[in-house]
PDB file of C-alpha atoms in Angstrom:
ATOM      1  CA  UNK A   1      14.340  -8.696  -3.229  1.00 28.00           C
ATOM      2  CA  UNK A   2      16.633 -11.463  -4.158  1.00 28.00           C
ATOM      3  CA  UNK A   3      20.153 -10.443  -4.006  1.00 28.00           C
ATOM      4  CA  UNK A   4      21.277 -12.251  -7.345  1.00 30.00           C
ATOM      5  CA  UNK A   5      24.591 -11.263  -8.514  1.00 30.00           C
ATOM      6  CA  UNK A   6      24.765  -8.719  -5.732  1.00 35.00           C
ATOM      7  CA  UNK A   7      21.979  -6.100  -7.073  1.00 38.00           C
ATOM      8  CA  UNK A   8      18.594  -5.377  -6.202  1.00 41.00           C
ATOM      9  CA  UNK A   9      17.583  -4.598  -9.186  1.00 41.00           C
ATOM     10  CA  UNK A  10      17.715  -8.730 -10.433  1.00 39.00           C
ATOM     11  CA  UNK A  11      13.832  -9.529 -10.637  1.00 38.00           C
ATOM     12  CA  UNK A  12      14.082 -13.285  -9.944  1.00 34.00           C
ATOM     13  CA  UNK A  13      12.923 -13.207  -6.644  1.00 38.00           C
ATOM     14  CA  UNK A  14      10.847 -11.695  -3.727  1.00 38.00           C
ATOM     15  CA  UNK A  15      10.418 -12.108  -0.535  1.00 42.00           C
ATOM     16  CA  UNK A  16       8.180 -11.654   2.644  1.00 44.00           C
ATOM     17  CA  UNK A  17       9.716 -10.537   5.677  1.00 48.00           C
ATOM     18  CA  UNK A  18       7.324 -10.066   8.657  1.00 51.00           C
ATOM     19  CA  UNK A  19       8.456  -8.092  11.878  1.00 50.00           C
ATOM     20  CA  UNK A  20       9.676 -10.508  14.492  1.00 41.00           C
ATOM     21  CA  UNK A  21       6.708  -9.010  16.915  1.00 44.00           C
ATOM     22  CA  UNK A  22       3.365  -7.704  15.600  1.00 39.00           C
ATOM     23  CA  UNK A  23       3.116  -4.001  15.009  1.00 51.00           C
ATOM     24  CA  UNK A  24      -0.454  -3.972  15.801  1.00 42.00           C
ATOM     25  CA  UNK A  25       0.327  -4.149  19.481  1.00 38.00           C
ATOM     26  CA  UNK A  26       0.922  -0.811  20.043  1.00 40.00           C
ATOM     27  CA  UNK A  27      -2.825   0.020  19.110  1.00 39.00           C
ATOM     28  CA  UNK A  28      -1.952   1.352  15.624  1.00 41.00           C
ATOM     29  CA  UNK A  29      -3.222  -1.334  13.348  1.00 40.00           C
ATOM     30  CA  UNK A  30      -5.467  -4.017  13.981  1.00 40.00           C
ATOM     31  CA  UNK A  31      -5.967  -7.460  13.531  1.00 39.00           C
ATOM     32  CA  UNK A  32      -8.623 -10.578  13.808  1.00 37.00           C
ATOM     33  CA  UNK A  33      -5.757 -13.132  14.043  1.00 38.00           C
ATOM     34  CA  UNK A  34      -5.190 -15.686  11.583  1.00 41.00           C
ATOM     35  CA  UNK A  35      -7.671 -15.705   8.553  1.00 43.00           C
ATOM     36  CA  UNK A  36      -8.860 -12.438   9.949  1.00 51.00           C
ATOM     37  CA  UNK A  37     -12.888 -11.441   8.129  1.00 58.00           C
ATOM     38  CA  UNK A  38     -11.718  -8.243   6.459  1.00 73.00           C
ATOM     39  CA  UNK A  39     -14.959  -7.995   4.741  1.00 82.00           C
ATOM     40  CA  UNK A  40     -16.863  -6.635   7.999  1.00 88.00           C
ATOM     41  CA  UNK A  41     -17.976  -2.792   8.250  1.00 90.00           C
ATOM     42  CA  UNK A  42     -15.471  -0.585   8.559  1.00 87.00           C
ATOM     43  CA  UNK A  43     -16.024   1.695  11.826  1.00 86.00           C
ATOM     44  CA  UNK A  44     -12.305   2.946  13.094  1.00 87.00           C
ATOM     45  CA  UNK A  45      -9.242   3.830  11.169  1.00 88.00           C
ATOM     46  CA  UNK A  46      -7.069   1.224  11.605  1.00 86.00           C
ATOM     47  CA  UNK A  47      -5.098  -0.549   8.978  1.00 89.00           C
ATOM     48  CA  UNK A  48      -5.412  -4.346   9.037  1.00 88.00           C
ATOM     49  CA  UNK A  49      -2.972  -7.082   8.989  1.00 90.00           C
ATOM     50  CA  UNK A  50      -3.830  -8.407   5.977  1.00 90.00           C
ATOM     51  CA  UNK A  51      -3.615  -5.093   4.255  1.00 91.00           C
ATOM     52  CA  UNK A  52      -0.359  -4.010   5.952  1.00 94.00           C
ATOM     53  CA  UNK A  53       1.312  -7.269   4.568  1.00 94.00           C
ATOM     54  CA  UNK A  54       0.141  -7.571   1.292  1.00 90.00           C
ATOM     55  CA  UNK A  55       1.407  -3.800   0.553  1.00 92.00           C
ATOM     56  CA  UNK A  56       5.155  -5.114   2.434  1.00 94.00           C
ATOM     57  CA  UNK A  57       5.156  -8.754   0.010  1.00 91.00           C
ATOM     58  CA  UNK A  58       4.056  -6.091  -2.951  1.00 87.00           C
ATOM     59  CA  UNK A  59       6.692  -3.427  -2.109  1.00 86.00           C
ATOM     60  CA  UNK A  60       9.656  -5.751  -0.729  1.00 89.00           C
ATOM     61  CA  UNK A  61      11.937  -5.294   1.712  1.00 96.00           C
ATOM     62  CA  UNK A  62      15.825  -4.011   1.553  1.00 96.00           C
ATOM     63  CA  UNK A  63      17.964  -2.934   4.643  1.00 97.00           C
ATOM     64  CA  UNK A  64      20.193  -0.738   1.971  1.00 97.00           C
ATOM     65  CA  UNK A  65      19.675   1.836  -0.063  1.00 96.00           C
ATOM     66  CA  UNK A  66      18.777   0.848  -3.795  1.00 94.00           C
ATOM     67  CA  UNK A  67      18.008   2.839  -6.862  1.00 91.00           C
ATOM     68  CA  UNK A  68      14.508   1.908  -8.503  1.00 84.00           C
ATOM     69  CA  UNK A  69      13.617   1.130 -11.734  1.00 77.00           C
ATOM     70  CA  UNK A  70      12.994   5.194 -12.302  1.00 79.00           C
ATOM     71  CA  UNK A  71      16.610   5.609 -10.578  1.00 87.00           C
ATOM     72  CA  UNK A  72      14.641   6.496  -7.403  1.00 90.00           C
ATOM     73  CA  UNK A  73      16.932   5.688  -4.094  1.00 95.00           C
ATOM     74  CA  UNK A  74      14.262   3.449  -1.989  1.00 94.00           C
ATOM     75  CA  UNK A  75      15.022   1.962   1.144  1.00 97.00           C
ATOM     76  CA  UNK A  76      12.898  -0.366   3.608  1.00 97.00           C
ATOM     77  CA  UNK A  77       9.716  -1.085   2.238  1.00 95.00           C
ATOM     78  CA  UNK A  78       9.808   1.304  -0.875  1.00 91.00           C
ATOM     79  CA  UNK A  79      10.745   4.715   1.423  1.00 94.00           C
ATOM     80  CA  UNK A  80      12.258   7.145  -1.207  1.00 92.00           C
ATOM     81  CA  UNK A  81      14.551   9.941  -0.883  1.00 92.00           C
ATOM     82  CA  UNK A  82      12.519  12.854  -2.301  1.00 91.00           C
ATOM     83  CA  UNK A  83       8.928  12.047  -1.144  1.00 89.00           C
ATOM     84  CA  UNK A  84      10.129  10.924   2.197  1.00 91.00           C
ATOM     85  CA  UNK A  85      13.235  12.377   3.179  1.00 95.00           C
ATOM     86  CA  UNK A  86      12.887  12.579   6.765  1.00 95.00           C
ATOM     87  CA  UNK A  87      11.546   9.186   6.910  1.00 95.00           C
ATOM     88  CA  UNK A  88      14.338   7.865   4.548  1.00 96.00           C
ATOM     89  CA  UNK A  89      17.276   9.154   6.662  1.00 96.00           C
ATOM     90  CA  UNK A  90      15.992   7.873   9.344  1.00 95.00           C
ATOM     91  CA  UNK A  91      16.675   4.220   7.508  1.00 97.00           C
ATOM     92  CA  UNK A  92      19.496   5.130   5.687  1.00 97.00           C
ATOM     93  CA  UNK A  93      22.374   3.987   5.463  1.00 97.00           C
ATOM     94  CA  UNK A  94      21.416   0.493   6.756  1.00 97.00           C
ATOM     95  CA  UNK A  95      17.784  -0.482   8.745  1.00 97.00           C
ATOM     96  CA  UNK A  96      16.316  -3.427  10.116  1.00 97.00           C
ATOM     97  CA  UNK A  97      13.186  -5.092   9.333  1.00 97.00           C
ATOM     98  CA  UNK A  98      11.373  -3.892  12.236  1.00 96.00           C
ATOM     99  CA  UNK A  99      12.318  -0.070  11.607  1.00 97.00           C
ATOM    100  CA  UNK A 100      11.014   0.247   7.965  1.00 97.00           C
ATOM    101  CA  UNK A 101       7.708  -1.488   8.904  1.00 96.00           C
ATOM    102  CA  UNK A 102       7.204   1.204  11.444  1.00 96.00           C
ATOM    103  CA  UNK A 103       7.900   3.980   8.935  1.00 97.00           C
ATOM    104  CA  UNK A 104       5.884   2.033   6.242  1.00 96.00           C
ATOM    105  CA  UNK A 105       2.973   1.747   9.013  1.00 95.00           C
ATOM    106  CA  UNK A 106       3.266   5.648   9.443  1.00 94.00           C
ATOM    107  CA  UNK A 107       3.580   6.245   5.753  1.00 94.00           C
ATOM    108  CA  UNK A 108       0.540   4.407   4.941  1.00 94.00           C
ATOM    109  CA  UNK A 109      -1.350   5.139   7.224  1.00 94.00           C
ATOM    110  CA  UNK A 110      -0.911   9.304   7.316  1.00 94.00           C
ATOM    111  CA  UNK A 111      -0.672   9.420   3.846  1.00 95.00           C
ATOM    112  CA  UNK A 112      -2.911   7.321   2.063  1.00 95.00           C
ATOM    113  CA  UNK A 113      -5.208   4.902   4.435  1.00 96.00           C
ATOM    114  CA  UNK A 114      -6.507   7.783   6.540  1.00 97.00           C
ATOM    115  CA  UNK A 115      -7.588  10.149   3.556  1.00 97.00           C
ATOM    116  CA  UNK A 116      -9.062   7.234   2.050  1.00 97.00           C
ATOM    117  CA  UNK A 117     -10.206   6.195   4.393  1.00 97.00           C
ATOM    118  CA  UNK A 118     -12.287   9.617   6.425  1.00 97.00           C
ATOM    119  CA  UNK A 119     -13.478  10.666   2.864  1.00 97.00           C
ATOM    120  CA  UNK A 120     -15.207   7.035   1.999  1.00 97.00           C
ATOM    121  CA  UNK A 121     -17.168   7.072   5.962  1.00 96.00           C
ATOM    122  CA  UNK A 122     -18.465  10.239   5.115  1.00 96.00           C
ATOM    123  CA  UNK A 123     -20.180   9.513   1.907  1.00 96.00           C
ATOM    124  CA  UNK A 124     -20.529   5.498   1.304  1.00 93.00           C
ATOM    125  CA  UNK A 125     -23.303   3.142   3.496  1.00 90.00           C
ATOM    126  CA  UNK A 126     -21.605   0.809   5.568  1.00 92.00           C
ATOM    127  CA  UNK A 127     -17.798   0.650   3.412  1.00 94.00           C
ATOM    128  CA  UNK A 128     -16.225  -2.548   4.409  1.00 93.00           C
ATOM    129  CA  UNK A 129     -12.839  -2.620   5.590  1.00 93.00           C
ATOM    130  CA  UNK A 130     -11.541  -5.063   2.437  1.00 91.00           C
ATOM    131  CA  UNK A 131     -13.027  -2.495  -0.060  1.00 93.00           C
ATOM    132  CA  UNK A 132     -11.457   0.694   2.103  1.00 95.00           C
ATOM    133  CA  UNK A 133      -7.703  -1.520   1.440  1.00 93.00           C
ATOM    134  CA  UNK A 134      -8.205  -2.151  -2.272  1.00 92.00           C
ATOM    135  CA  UNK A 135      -8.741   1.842  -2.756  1.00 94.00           C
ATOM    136  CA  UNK A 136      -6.057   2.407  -0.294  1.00 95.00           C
ATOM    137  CA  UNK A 137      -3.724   0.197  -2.154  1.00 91.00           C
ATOM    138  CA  UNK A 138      -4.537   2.435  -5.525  1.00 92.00           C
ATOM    139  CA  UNK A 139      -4.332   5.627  -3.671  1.00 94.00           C
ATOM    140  CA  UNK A 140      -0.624   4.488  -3.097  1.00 90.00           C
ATOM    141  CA  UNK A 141      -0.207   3.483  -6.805  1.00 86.00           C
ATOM    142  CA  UNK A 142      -1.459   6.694  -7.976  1.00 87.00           C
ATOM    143  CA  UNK A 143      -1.464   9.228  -5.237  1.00 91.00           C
ATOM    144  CA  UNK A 144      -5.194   9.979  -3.291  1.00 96.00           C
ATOM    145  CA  UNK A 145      -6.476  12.623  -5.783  1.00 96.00           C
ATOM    146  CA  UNK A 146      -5.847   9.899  -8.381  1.00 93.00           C
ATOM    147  CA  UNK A 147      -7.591   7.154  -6.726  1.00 94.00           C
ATOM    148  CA  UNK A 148     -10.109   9.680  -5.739  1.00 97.00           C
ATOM    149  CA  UNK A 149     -10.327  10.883  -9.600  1.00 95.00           C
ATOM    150  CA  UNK A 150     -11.048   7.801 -10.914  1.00 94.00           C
ATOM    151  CA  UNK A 151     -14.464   6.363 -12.093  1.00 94.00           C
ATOM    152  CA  UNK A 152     -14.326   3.108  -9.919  1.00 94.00           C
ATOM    153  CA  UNK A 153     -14.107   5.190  -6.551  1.00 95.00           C
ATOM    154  CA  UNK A 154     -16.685   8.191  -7.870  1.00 96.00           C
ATOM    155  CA  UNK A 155     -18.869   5.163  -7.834  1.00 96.00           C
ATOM    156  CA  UNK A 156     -18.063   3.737  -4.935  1.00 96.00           C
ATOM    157  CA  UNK A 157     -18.716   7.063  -3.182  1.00 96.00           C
ATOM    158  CA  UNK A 158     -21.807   6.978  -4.812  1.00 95.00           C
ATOM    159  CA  UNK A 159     -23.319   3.877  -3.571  1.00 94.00           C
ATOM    160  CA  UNK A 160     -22.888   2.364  -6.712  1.00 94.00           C
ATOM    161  CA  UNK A 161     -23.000  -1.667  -6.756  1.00 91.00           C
ATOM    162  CA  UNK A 162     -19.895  -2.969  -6.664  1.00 88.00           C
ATOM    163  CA  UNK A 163     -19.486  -4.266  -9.845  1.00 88.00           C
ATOM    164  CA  UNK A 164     -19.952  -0.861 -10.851  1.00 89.00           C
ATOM    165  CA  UNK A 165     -17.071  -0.402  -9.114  1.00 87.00           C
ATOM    166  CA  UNK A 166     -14.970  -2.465 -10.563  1.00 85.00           C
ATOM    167  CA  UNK A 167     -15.147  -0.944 -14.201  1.00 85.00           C
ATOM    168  CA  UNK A 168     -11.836  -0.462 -15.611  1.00 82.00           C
ATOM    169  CA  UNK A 169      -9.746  -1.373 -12.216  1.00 82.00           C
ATOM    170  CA  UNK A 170      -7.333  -3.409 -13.736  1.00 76.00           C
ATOM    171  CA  UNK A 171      -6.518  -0.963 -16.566  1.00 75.00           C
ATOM    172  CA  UNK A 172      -6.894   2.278 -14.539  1.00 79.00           C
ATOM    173  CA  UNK A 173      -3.363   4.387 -14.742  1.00 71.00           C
ATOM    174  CA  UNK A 174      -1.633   0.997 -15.948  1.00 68.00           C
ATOM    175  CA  UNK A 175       0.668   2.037 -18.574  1.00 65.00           C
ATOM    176  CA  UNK A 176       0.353  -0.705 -21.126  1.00 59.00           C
ATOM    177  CA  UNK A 177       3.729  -2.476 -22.176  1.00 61.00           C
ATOM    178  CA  UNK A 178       6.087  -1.174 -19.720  1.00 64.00           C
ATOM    179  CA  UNK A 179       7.791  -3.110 -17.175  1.00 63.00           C
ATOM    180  CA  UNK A 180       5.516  -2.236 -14.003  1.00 66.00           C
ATOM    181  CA  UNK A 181       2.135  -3.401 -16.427  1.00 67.00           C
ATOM    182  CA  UNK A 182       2.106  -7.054 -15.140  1.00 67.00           C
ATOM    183  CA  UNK A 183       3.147  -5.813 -11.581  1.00 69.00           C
ATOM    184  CA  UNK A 184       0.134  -3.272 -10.960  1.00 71.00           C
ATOM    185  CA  UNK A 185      -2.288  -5.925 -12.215  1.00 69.00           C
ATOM    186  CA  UNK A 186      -1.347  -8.459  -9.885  1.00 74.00           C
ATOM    187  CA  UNK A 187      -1.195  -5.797  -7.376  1.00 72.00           C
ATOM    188  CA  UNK A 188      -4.667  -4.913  -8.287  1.00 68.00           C
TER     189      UNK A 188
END
C-alpha cells in the first residue's frame, strides 16, 4: 500500500514486496525458476511461485495493523483479526516482510490451496497446476464451498472443456458497482 497522507487506506498505490530469500527453500512451495511452465500436470501439493506472488501483489503488504475497507483490522498480507487470530497476533503490533509471507504461505496453503487442491486430483484428468491456482485464488475470494459451489468448478470437476469452465468467471460473486468490482476482475 502506498502510505499517502499517512493512511493505508489511500488507493493510489501498490506495491510488491518479495521476501529477501525464497520461501520455497524450505520444501513448502515450489518453483521452476524464472518464467516457471505453470501449465504442466499437477502431481504434488505444492503452491508455486507464481501463484504465491500474484496472491501477495493482489493482497499487499503492511508491517502495521490497518482497518479494511469493511473496518476489518488486516495485517501482513491481508491476515485479519477474527478469521486468523492466532496468526494475526503473531504479526501484530509490527512484522516484517519475511514473517507475514510465512503466515500467508501457511494460510494459503492449509486453508484454501490444499482443499482445492486434494478435491480437484480426485475427480479431474490430469488438472494442471495454472488451472488448480486460478480456483485457488477464487476459493480465497469466496471461501472453498463457494468456489466449490460454483458452475465454473462443477465443470471443471466434471471434465468439462475449459471454456466451459470459464462461463460466468468474471461475474461470479462480483458484486456489481461497489468498490472491490474492478479489483476482483482484475484479480480474476
Amino acid at each position: 500500500y502506498s502510505y499517502t497522507n499517512g493512511t493505508h487506506n489511500d488507493p493510489k498505490g501498490v506495491f510488491v514486496v518479495a521476501s529477501s530469500t525464497m520461501l520455497g527453500n524450505d520444501g513448502t512451495s515450489s518453483s521452476s525458476g524464472g518464467g516457471s511452465n505453470n501449465t504442466e500436470i499437477a502431481t504434488d501439493l505444492k503452491i508455486t511461485e507464481d501463484f504465491f506472488v500474484t496472491m501477495k501483489s493482489y493482497e499487499g503488504f503492511s508491517s502495521t495493523p490497518y482497518q479494511d475497507g469493511g473496518g476489518v483490522w488486516t495485517i501482513g498480507y491481508g491476515t485479519t483479526e477474527p478469521y486468523r487470530p492466532t496468526e494475526y497476533n503473531q504479526l501484530a503490533p509490527s512484522c516484517t516482510e519475511k514473517q507475514a509471507s510465512t503466515v500467508f504461505l501457511t494460510t494459503l496453503t492449509e486453508d484454501y490451496y490444499a482443499p482445492i487442491y486434494n478435491d480437484i486430483i480426485s475427480k479431474r484428468n490430469n488438472p494442471r497446476r495454472n488451472e488448480i491456482d486460478a480456483f485457488a485464488d477464487l476459493a480465497y475470494n469466496c471461501g472453498v464451498g463457494g468456489a466449490q459451489a460454483s458452475p465454473m468448478y462443477k465443470a471443471y470437476v466434471n471434465n468439462k472443456s475449459l471454456s466451459e469452465c470459464t462461463n460466468g468467471w468474471y461475474e461470479y460473486r462480483i458484486n456489481a458497482g461497489t468498490s472491490d468490482e474492478q479489483g476482483l476482475r482484475n484479480r480474476r
